Coordinates of C-alpha atoms in Angstrom, one line a residue:
Chain V
M261 CA 95.1 41.0 71.9
S262 CA 91.5 40.2 72.8
F263 CA 91.8 42.5 75.8
M264 CA 92.8 45.4 73.6
N265 CA 90.0 44.5 71.1
D266 CA 87.6 44.7 74.0
C267 CA 89.1 48.0 75.1
I268 CA 88.9 49.4 71.5
A269 CA 85.3 48.4 71.3
E270 CA 84.4 49.7 74.7
T271 CA 86.2 53.0 74.0
A272 CA 84.5 53.3 70.6
Q273 CA 81.1 52.8 72.2
A274 CA 81.7 55.4 74.9
L275 CA 83.1 57.9 72.4
E276 CA 80.1 57.4 70.2
H277 CA 77.8 58.1 73.1
I278 CA 79.8 61.2 73.9
R279 CA 79.7 62.4 70.3
Q280 CA 75.9 62.0 70.0
D281 CA 74.6 62.9 73.4
L282 CA 77.1 64.9 75.3
L283 CA 78.9 67.1 72.7
P284 CA 75.8 69.1 72.0
E285 CA 75.6 70.0 75.7
L286 CA 79.2 71.2 75.7
A287 CA 78.8 73.3 72.6
N288 CA 76.2 75.5 74.3
P289 CA 78.2 78.1 76.1
G290 CA 76.9 78.3 79.7
H291 CA 78.6 78.8 83.0
W292 CA 82.1 77.6 83.3
Q293 CA 81.0 75.3 86.1
E294 CA 78.4 73.6 83.8
R295 CA 81.0 73.1 81.2
Y296 CA 83.4 71.4 83.6
R297 CA 80.6 69.4 85.2
A298 CA 79.8 68.1 81.8
L299 CA 83.5 67.3 81.1
M300 CA 83.8 65.4 84.4
G301 CA 80.7 63.4 83.6
L302 CA 82.1 62.6 80.2
A303 CA 85.4 61.4 81.6
R304 CA 83.5 59.0 83.8
Q305 CA 81.8 57.3 80.8
L306 CA 85.2 56.1 79.5
P307 CA 86.8 52.8 80.4
T308 CA 90.0 52.8 82.4
L309 CA 93.2 51.6 80.7
P310 CA 95.1 49.4 83.3
E311 CA 98.6 50.6 84.2
E312 CA 100.2 47.6 82.4
R313 CA 98.6 48.7 79.1
R314 CA 100.1 52.2 79.2
P315 CA 103.5 51.8 77.5
S316 CA 106.0 54.6 77.7
S317 CA 106.0 54.7 73.9
A318 CA 102.4 55.9 74.1
L319 CA 103.1 58.7 76.5
I320 CA 102.4 62.1 75.0
E321 CA 105.3 64.5 75.7
G322 CA 104.5 68.0 76.8
C323 CA 101.6 67.3 79.2
E324 CA 101.8 68.5 82.8
S325 CA 100.0 65.4 83.7
R326 CA 100.6 62.1 82.0
A327 CA 98.5 61.1 79.0
W328 CA 98.8 57.9 76.9
L329 CA 97.4 57.6 73.4
L330 CA 97.3 54.3 71.4
H331 CA 96.3 54.2 67.8
Y332 CA 95.0 51.3 65.8
F333 CA 94.2 51.2 62.1
D334 CA 91.9 48.4 61.0
S335 CA 92.9 48.0 57.3
V336 CA 90.1 45.5 56.6
E337 CA 87.4 47.8 57.7
D338 CA 89.4 50.9 56.8
K339 CA 88.9 52.5 60.2
H340 CA 91.1 54.4 62.7
Y341 CA 90.6 53.7 66.4
F342 CA 92.0 55.2 69.5
V343 CA 92.5 54.1 73.1
F344 CA 93.7 56.6 75.7
E345 CA 94.2 57.4 79.3
S346 CA 95.4 60.2 81.6
D347 CA 96.0 60.5 85.3
A348 CA 94.2 63.9 85.1
R349 CA 90.4 63.8 84.7
I350 CA 90.1 67.0 82.7
V351 CA 92.8 65.9 80.3
K352 CA 91.0 62.6 79.7
A353 CA 87.7 64.4 79.1
L354 CA 89.4 66.8 76.6
L355 CA 91.0 63.9 74.8
A356 CA 87.6 62.3 74.6
V357 CA 86.1 65.5 73.2
L358 CA 88.8 65.6 70.5
L359 CA 88.9 61.9 69.8
C360 CA 85.1 61.2 69.7
Q361 CA 85.1 63.4 66.6
I362 CA 87.7 61.3 64.7
N363 CA 87.4 57.8 66.2
G364 CA 86.2 55.2 63.6
M365 CA 86.9 57.5 60.7
D366 CA 88.0 55.9 57.4
N367 CA 91.5 56.8 56.3
K368 CA 90.6 59.3 53.6
T369 CA 88.4 61.3 56.1
F370 CA 90.9 61.0 58.9
K371 CA 93.7 62.4 56.7
A372 CA 91.6 65.4 55.6
C373 CA 90.3 66.2 59.1
Q374 CA 91.0 69.7 60.5
L375 CA 91.9 68.7 64.1
E376 CA 92.4 72.1 65.5
L377 CA 88.8 73.0 64.8
C378 CA 87.5 70.0 66.9
L379 CA 88.1 71.9 70.1
K380 CA 87.6 75.4 68.9
E381 CA 84.0 74.8 67.9
L382 CA 83.2 73.7 71.5
H383 CA 84.6 77.0 72.9
L384 CA 87.0 74.9 75.0
T385 CA 90.4 76.3 74.2
Q386 CA 89.7 79.7 75.6
H387 CA 89.0 78.1 79.0
L388 CA 92.3 76.4 79.2
S389 CA 95.3 77.7 80.9
Q390 CA 98.4 78.0 78.7
S391 CA 100.1 74.9 80.1
R392 CA 97.0 72.8 79.5
S393 CA 96.6 74.1 76.0
K394 CA 100.2 73.2 75.4
G395 CA 99.5 69.6 76.4
L396 CA 96.6 69.5 74.0
S397 CA 98.7 71.0 71.2
S398 CA 101.1 68.1 71.7
V399 CA 98.2 65.6 71.3
I400 CA 97.1 67.4 68.2
K401 CA 100.7 67.5 66.8
H402 CA 100.9 63.8 67.5
L403 CA 97.6 63.1 65.6
Q404 CA 98.8 65.3 62.7
Q405 CA 101.9 63.1 62.4
L406 CA 99.6 60.1 62.3
Q407 CA 97.5 61.8 59.6
A408 CA 100.7 62.5 57.5
S409 CA 101.9 58.9 57.8
S410 CA 98.6 57.1 57.4
Chain J
M206 CA 101.5 100.3 115.6
A207 CA 100.3 96.9 114.4
F208 CA 101.1 95.7 110.9
N209 CA 98.4 96.9 108.5
V210 CA 98.1 94.6 105.5
E211 CA 96.0 97.2 103.5
T212 CA 98.6 99.9 103.9
F213 CA 101.4 97.5 103.0
R214 CA 99.5 96.1 100.0
Q215 CA 98.9 99.6 98.6
Q216 CA 102.6 99.8 97.9
F217 CA 102.3 97.0 95.3
P218 CA 100.8 98.4 92.0
F219 CA 100.2 94.8 90.6
F220 CA 97.1 94.5 92.8
Q221 CA 95.5 97.7 91.5
A222 CA 96.1 96.5 87.9
N223 CA 94.7 93.0 88.7
P224 CA 91.9 93.5 91.2
N225 CA 90.1 90.3 90.1
W226 CA 92.9 88.0 90.8
V227 CA 93.8 86.2 94.0
Y228 CA 97.6 85.6 93.9
L229 CA 98.7 82.7 96.1
D230 CA 101.8 81.8 94.1
N231 CA 104.3 83.9 96.2
A232 CA 106.8 81.1 96.6
A233 CA 107.2 81.2 92.8
T234 CA 107.7 84.9 92.8
S235 CA 106.6 87.9 94.8
H236 CA 105.1 91.1 93.5
K237 CA 107.0 94.4 93.5
P238 CA 106.6 97.5 95.6
Q239 CA 106.6 100.9 93.9
I240 CA 109.9 101.8 95.5
M241 CA 111.6 99.0 93.6
L242 CA 110.0 100.0 90.3
D243 CA 111.0 103.6 91.0
S244 CA 114.6 102.5 91.6
L245 CA 114.8 100.6 88.3
Q246 CA 113.3 103.6 86.4
H247 CA 115.5 106.1 88.1
F248 CA 118.7 104.2 87.4
Y249 CA 117.9 103.8 83.7
A250 CA 116.5 107.3 83.2
S251 CA 119.0 109.3 85.2
A252 CA 122.1 107.4 86.3
N253 CA 122.7 104.7 83.6
S254 CA 126.4 103.9 83.0
N255 CA 128.6 100.9 83.3
I256 CA 130.4 100.4 86.6
H257 CA 133.9 99.9 87.9
R258 CA 135.6 101.2 84.7
G259 CA 134.4 104.5 83.5
A260 CA 136.9 107.3 82.8
H261 CA 134.0 109.6 83.5
S262 CA 132.2 110.5 86.7
L263 CA 128.9 109.1 85.5
G264 CA 130.5 105.7 85.8
D265 CA 131.7 106.5 89.2
Q266 CA 128.2 107.5 90.3
A267 CA 126.8 104.2 89.0
T268 CA 129.5 102.3 90.7
Q269 CA 128.7 104.1 93.9
L270 CA 125.0 103.2 93.7
Y271 CA 126.0 99.6 92.9
E272 CA 128.4 99.3 95.8
Q273 CA 125.8 101.0 98.1
A274 CA 123.4 98.2 97.1
R275 CA 126.1 95.6 98.2
Q276 CA 126.2 97.4 101.5
H277 CA 122.4 97.3 101.8
V278 CA 122.3 93.6 101.2
A279 CA 125.1 93.0 103.7
D280 CA 123.2 95.0 106.3
F281 CA 120.0 93.2 105.5
I282 CA 121.5 89.7 106.3
G283 CA 123.9 90.9 108.9
A284 CA 127.1 90.2 106.9
E285 CA 130.3 91.4 108.5
Q286 CA 131.6 93.0 105.3
A287 CA 130.0 94.2 102.0
E288 CA 132.8 92.3 100.1
Q289 CA 131.2 89.0 101.3
I290 CA 128.2 89.7 99.1
I291 CA 128.5 88.3 95.5
F292 CA 125.8 89.3 93.1
T293 CA 124.7 86.4 90.8
S294 CA 121.7 86.0 88.5
G295 CA 119.8 84.1 91.2
T296 CA 119.8 81.2 93.6
T297 CA 120.4 78.7 90.9
A298 CA 123.4 80.5 89.6
A299 CA 124.8 80.9 93.1
L300 CA 124.5 77.2 93.8
N301 CA 126.1 76.4 90.5
Q302 CA 129.0 78.7 91.4
L303 CA 129.3 76.9 94.7
A304 CA 129.3 73.4 93.3
F305 CA 131.7 74.3 90.5
G306 CA 133.9 76.5 92.7
L307 CA 134.4 74.0 95.6
M308 CA 135.2 71.1 93.3
G309 CA 139.0 70.6 93.4
T310 CA 139.6 73.1 96.2
V311 CA 137.5 71.8 99.0
L312 CA 136.0 68.7 97.3
Q313 CA 138.3 65.9 96.0
P314 CA 137.3 62.6 94.4
G315 CA 135.9 60.3 97.0
D316 CA 134.6 63.1 99.2
R317 CA 131.0 63.3 100.3
I318 CA 128.3 66.0 100.1
L319 CA 125.2 65.9 102.3
L320 CA 121.8 67.2 101.0
T321 CA 118.3 66.6 102.2
T322 CA 115.2 65.1 100.5
L323 CA 113.5 68.5 100.7
E324 CA 115.8 70.1 98.2
H325 CA 114.8 72.0 95.1
H326 CA 116.4 70.7 91.9
A327 CA 118.7 73.8 92.0
N328 CA 120.3 72.4 95.1
I329 CA 120.7 68.9 93.7
V330 CA 121.6 69.1 90.0
P331 CA 124.6 71.4 90.3
W332 CA 126.2 69.0 92.8
Q333 CA 125.5 66.1 90.4
L334 CA 126.7 68.1 87.4
H335 CA 130.0 69.4 88.8
C336 CA 130.9 67.0 91.6
Q337 CA 129.3 63.6 91.2
S338 CA 130.9 63.1 87.8
K339 CA 134.3 63.6 89.4
G340 CA 133.7 60.9 92.0
V341 CA 132.1 62.9 94.8
V342 CA 129.4 61.0 96.6
L343 CA 126.0 62.5 97.5
D344 CA 124.2 61.5 100.7
V345 CA 120.6 62.5 101.3
V346 CA 118.9 63.1 104.7
P347 CA 115.5 61.2 104.6
L348 CA 112.2 62.4 105.9
T349 CA 110.2 60.9 108.8
V350 CA 106.7 59.5 108.2
D351 CA 105.1 62.9 108.9
H352 CA 107.3 64.6 106.3
Q353 CA 109.7 66.2 108.7
L354 CA 113.4 66.1 108.2
D355 CA 114.8 63.1 110.0
M356 CA 117.3 64.9 112.3
A357 CA 118.6 61.7 113.8
A358 CA 119.5 60.5 110.3
F359 CA 121.1 63.9 109.7
S360 CA 123.4 63.5 112.7
R361 CA 124.1 59.9 111.6
L362 CA 125.0 60.9 108.0
L363 CA 127.3 63.6 109.3
Q364 CA 129.5 60.7 110.7
H365 CA 130.4 60.1 107.0
Q366 CA 132.3 63.3 107.3
P367 CA 130.9 65.2 104.3
K368 CA 133.0 68.1 103.1
V369 CA 129.9 70.1 102.2
V370 CA 126.4 70.1 103.7
S371 CA 123.8 72.0 101.7
F372 CA 120.2 72.4 102.7
C373 CA 117.2 74.7 102.3
H374 CA 116.2 77.1 105.0
V375 CA 112.5 76.6 104.1
S376 CA 111.1 73.9 101.9
N377 CA 109.6 75.3 98.7
V378 CA 107.1 72.5 98.7
L379 CA 106.0 72.0 102.3
G380 CA 106.9 75.4 103.8
Q381 CA 108.6 73.8 106.7
V382 CA 111.4 75.8 108.4
L383 CA 114.5 73.8 109.0
P384 CA 116.5 74.1 112.2
V385 CA 119.3 75.7 110.3
A386 CA 121.3 77.1 113.2
D387 CA 121.5 73.7 114.8
M388 CA 122.3 72.0 111.4
V389 CA 125.1 74.5 110.7
Q390 CA 126.6 73.8 114.2
Q391 CA 126.4 70.0 113.8
A392 CA 127.9 70.1 110.2
Q393 CA 130.7 72.4 111.2
A394 CA 131.5 70.1 114.2
V395 CA 132.5 67.4 111.6
G396 CA 134.5 70.0 109.6
A397 CA 132.0 70.5 106.8
L398 CA 131.3 73.8 104.9
T399 CA 127.6 74.7 105.1
V400 CA 125.5 76.1 102.3
I401 CA 122.0 77.3 103.0
D402 CA 119.6 77.7 100.1
G403 CA 117.6 80.7 101.3
A404 CA 115.4 81.2 98.3
Q405 CA 112.3 80.6 100.4
G406 CA 113.8 81.4 103.8
I407 CA 115.0 85.0 103.1
L408 CA 111.4 86.4 103.1
H409 CA 110.3 84.3 106.1
D410 CA 112.5 85.5 108.8
T411 CA 115.1 88.2 109.7
I412 CA 118.4 86.6 108.7
D413 CA 121.7 87.2 110.6
V414 CA 124.4 85.2 108.8
Q415 CA 127.0 85.9 111.5
Q416 CA 124.7 84.5 114.2
L417 CA 123.8 81.6 112.0
N418 CA 127.5 81.2 111.4
T419 CA 126.9 79.5 108.0
D420 CA 129.7 79.5 105.5
F421 CA 127.4 80.3 102.6
Y422 CA 123.8 81.6 102.3
V423 CA 122.2 82.2 98.9
F424 CA 118.9 83.7 97.7
S425 CA 117.1 85.3 94.8
G426 CA 116.0 88.9 94.5
H427 CA 112.7 88.3 92.9
K428 CA 111.2 86.2 95.8
I429 CA 111.8 89.1 98.2
Y430 CA 110.0 91.9 96.3
G431 CA 113.1 92.6 94.2
P432 CA 113.6 92.3 90.4
T433 CA 114.3 89.1 88.5
G434 CA 117.8 88.3 87.2
V435 CA 119.6 89.1 90.4
G436 CA 120.6 86.9 93.4
V437 CA 123.0 86.9 96.2
L438 CA 125.8 84.5 97.2
Y439 CA 127.0 85.4 100.7
G440 CA 130.0 83.7 102.1
K441 CA 132.5 84.0 104.9
T442 CA 135.7 85.5 103.4
K443 CA 137.7 82.4 103.9
A444 CA 134.9 80.3 102.4
L445 CA 134.6 82.6 99.3
E446 CA 138.4 82.4 98.8
C447 CA 138.0 78.6 98.2
L448 CA 135.8 79.2 95.2
T449 CA 137.2 78.8 91.7
P450 CA 135.2 81.3 89.5
L451 CA 132.6 79.6 87.3
L452 CA 132.6 82.4 84.8
G453 CA 135.6 84.2 83.4
G454 CA 135.7 87.5 81.6
G455 CA 135.6 91.2 82.2
E456 CA 135.4 92.7 85.7
M457 CA 136.9 89.7 87.5
I458 CA 140.4 90.1 86.1
Q459 CA 143.5 91.9 87.3
H460 CA 145.9 90.9 84.5
V461 CA 145.4 88.7 81.5
S462 CA 148.1 87.3 79.2
F463 CA 147.7 84.2 77.0
D464 CA 149.9 82.4 79.4
H465 CA 148.3 83.3 82.7
T466 CA 145.5 85.3 84.2
R467 CA 145.5 86.9 87.6
Y468 CA 142.1 87.3 89.2
H469 CA 140.9 90.4 90.9
Q470 CA 140.1 90.4 94.7
L471 CA 136.7 89.6 96.1
P472 CA 133.9 90.3 95.4
F473 CA 134.9 91.1 91.8
R474 CA 136.7 87.8 91.2
L475 CA 133.3 86.1 91.3
E476 CA 131.3 88.7 89.3
A477 CA 132.4 88.2 85.7
G478 CA 130.8 90.2 82.9
T479 CA 128.5 93.2 83.3
S480 CA 126.3 92.7 86.2
A481 CA 122.5 93.3 86.2
I482 CA 123.4 96.8 87.5
A483 CA 119.9 98.3 87.6
E484 CA 118.5 95.2 89.2
V485 CA 121.3 95.0 91.8
I486 CA 120.6 98.6 92.8
A487 CA 116.9 98.1 92.9
L488 CA 117.4 95.0 95.1
G489 CA 119.5 97.1 97.4
T490 CA 116.8 99.7 97.6
T491 CA 114.1 97.1 98.2
L492 CA 116.0 95.4 101.0
H493 CA 116.8 98.8 102.6
W494 CA 113.1 99.6 102.5
L495 CA 112.1 96.1 103.7
A496 CA 114.4 96.3 106.7
K497 CA 112.5 99.4 107.9
Q498 CA 109.1 97.6 107.7
D499 CA 107.5 95.8 110.6
R500 CA 108.9 92.4 109.8
T501 CA 107.7 90.8 113.0
G502 CA 104.2 92.1 112.3
M503 CA 104.4 90.8 108.7
R504 CA 105.4 87.3 109.9
Q505 CA 102.6 87.3 112.5
H506 CA 100.1 88.3 109.8
K507 CA 101.2 85.5 107.6
Q508 CA 101.0 83.0 110.4
Q509 CA 97.5 84.1 111.2
L510 CA 96.5 83.6 107.6
L511 CA 98.2 80.2 107.5
Q512 CA 96.3 79.0 110.6
H513 CA 93.0 80.5 109.3
G514 CA 93.4 78.8 105.9
W515 CA 94.7 75.6 107.5
Q516 CA 91.8 75.0 109.8
Q517 CA 89.2 75.4 107.0
L518 CA 91.1 73.1 104.6
E519 CA 91.8 70.5 107.2
A520 CA 88.0 70.3 107.9
M521 CA 87.4 69.2 104.3
P522 CA 87.5 65.4 104.2
Q523 CA 88.2 65.3 100.5
L524 CA 91.6 67.0 101.0
E525 CA 94.9 65.5 102.0
L526 CA 97.2 68.2 103.5
L527 CA 100.8 67.5 102.9
S528 CA 102.4 70.4 104.7
S529 CA 102.1 70.9 108.4
A530 CA 100.4 73.7 110.4
T531 CA 103.3 74.3 112.7
N532 CA 106.8 75.4 111.9
N533 CA 105.6 76.5 108.5
A534 CA 106.7 79.7 106.7
G535 CA 103.3 80.1 104.9
I536 CA 102.8 77.3 102.4
I537 CA 99.8 75.0 102.3
T538 CA 100.3 72.1 100.0
F539 CA 97.5 69.6 99.4
N540 CA 95.8 67.2 97.1
V541 CA 92.2 66.4 96.5
R542 CA 92.0 62.7 97.2
G543 CA 92.0 60.7 94.0
E544 CA 92.4 63.7 91.8
H545 CA 95.3 65.1 89.9
P546 CA 96.7 68.4 91.2
T547 CA 96.7 70.0 87.7
D548 CA 93.0 69.4 87.5
V549 CA 92.5 71.2 90.8
A550 CA 94.7 74.1 89.5
T551 CA 92.8 74.3 86.3
L552 CA 89.5 74.7 88.2
L553 CA 91.1 77.3 90.5
N554 CA 92.5 79.2 87.5
E555 CA 88.9 79.4 86.2
Q556 CA 88.1 81.2 89.4
K557 CA 91.1 83.5 89.1
I558 CA 93.0 81.9 91.9
A559 CA 96.7 81.7 91.0
V560 CA 98.4 78.7 92.6
R561 CA 101.1 76.3 91.5
A562 CA 100.4 72.6 90.8
G563 CA 102.9 69.9 90.0
Q564 CA 106.1 68.8 91.5
H565 CA 107.5 72.3 92.2
C566 CA 111.1 71.4 91.0
A567 CA 111.4 68.8 93.7
M568 CA 110.8 65.4 92.1
P569 CA 112.8 63.4 94.6
L570 CA 110.6 64.8 97.4
F571 CA 107.4 63.7 95.6
A572 CA 108.9 60.3 94.8
N573 CA 109.6 60.0 98.5
I574 CA 106.2 60.9 99.8
H575 CA 104.4 59.0 97.0
H576 CA 102.3 61.8 95.5
P577 CA 102.2 62.6 91.7
G578 CA 102.5 66.3 92.7
A579 CA 100.4 68.7 94.7
V580 CA 98.6 72.0 94.7
R581 CA 100.5 74.8 96.6
L582 CA 99.1 77.9 98.1
S583 CA 101.8 80.2 99.2
L584 CA 101.2 83.3 101.2
A585 CA 102.9 86.7 101.5
A586 CA 102.7 89.6 103.9
Y587 CA 100.4 91.4 101.4
T588 CA 97.9 88.5 101.2
T589 CA 94.6 89.4 102.8
Q590 CA 92.2 87.2 104.7
A591 CA 89.6 87.9 102.0
E592 CA 91.9 86.4 99.5
V593 CA 92.5 83.2 101.6
D594 CA 88.7 82.9 102.0
A595 CA 88.2 83.3 98.2
A596 CA 90.7 80.6 97.6
I597 CA 89.0 78.3 100.1
N598 CA 85.6 78.8 98.4
A599 CA 87.2 78.2 95.1
I600 CA 88.7 74.9 96.4
R601 CA 85.3 73.9 97.6
M602 CA 83.9 74.5 94.2
A603 CA 86.7 72.5 92.6
V604 CA 86.0 69.6 94.9
E605 CA 82.3 69.7 94.1
L606 CA 83.1 69.6 90.4
L607 CA 85.7 66.9 90.6
C608 CA 84.0 64.6 93.1
P609 CA 80.2 65.2 93.0
S610 CA 78.5 63.4 96.0

């Protein structure tokens, strides 16, 4: 478990950095190249989840590339944490953009969070091809189920 | 006169409607010439009636157009008789008809079928669905290390005496052209029936099914400038007679009672229900038109583009090319080292370059060559060198974004 604890902490730290320092850059609409350059840089900040820590139960259905999402709720601290991985860099970056806005939330805030708005405000959805958007919708649907059951 | 790509391209209205796009997904579907669109429009606007049954002469006229299309298709592939052309909804439907139709007549439990590693799912799953469950065994021809079909293994596997040997004419992933004439000859020497999946091959080369001597050849209309929803199952008469109809219903029946049904003769026996009449006629018109084009010039043009694109992509160290420059119908398949193909396609899509990324309905092939998928550029005769260059520049940009130095 200590490995996963480290992984949760490391991911949380990276996501916090992304939220504070990199999200504002993404929110300024510029050239599409700049946007993707920022996304790639952002993906590189995140720790890699080793193969053996990617259970098939965590695989998100509906993605063209594979993506894994693990969720932890710390009931003592009342905080939701996420650990994730994808074999596609852009997907990993987009997951980070989404998750950095909700990682570490308390249960009440998490349940009330409008997930679809997290990407829209960054002008990201319009830049995604339909199949990519479909993959992200699956992630959002998965998170909404978590919201409902939390 | 040499083949002129601009003149040819002008016949395809899609490009005027989408001047900003570079379309290199031709192996998925081709664009449509005006003559095909006119044919569809003309049929529905002026000649629309159901076929083979009307008590009125409008029906006769529609039937005549439909049967003329059958003749056009027969002429296009060099079939001996128009009755050897069965219209289906596409290649997949044709292969399903074959797998279902041969089971119990040609194929008995314990028999073997030989396929290749290069096959599209449409040439795998029907055999599994209809035959394997009844105890028919599938053998698969492997690839060599350089992703070529292992012809020595092919000959070896034929010693198992398969009853059916089914293979693609051109690989939809790698573009490689199989030595189909040789394969047919070898397969028939051990008494097997041969099926060629011509979905990609039909556009590549002039086909003469009698010269090929194959028992069956199947293809889709939409990949050869025709409409969607129509495909062709060609068979030698004797081979077609072995097929149990997959679909029953109107059109294929001579007499029905609740005790017994007598089927109609070929080709109607295998065309149950109302056909895609307008699409069949438009396909016939398209193939009739295509036969009059400079097909050698078209093929040469495509080969020049292939070599041009190939050389530039091969010079990029970040790329791994999966398909080969020789013996290739016009498909360049590659990966950016260490990157996922869908990421590359996303970045190409941003630059309005239409390609396909993923496993291209050929999962066993990708498992075999140990890649998670690949990016595929597929060329057509209307593709210009400027488009290939635009795609290459876009790939450079994608590489720069994915792996900054």
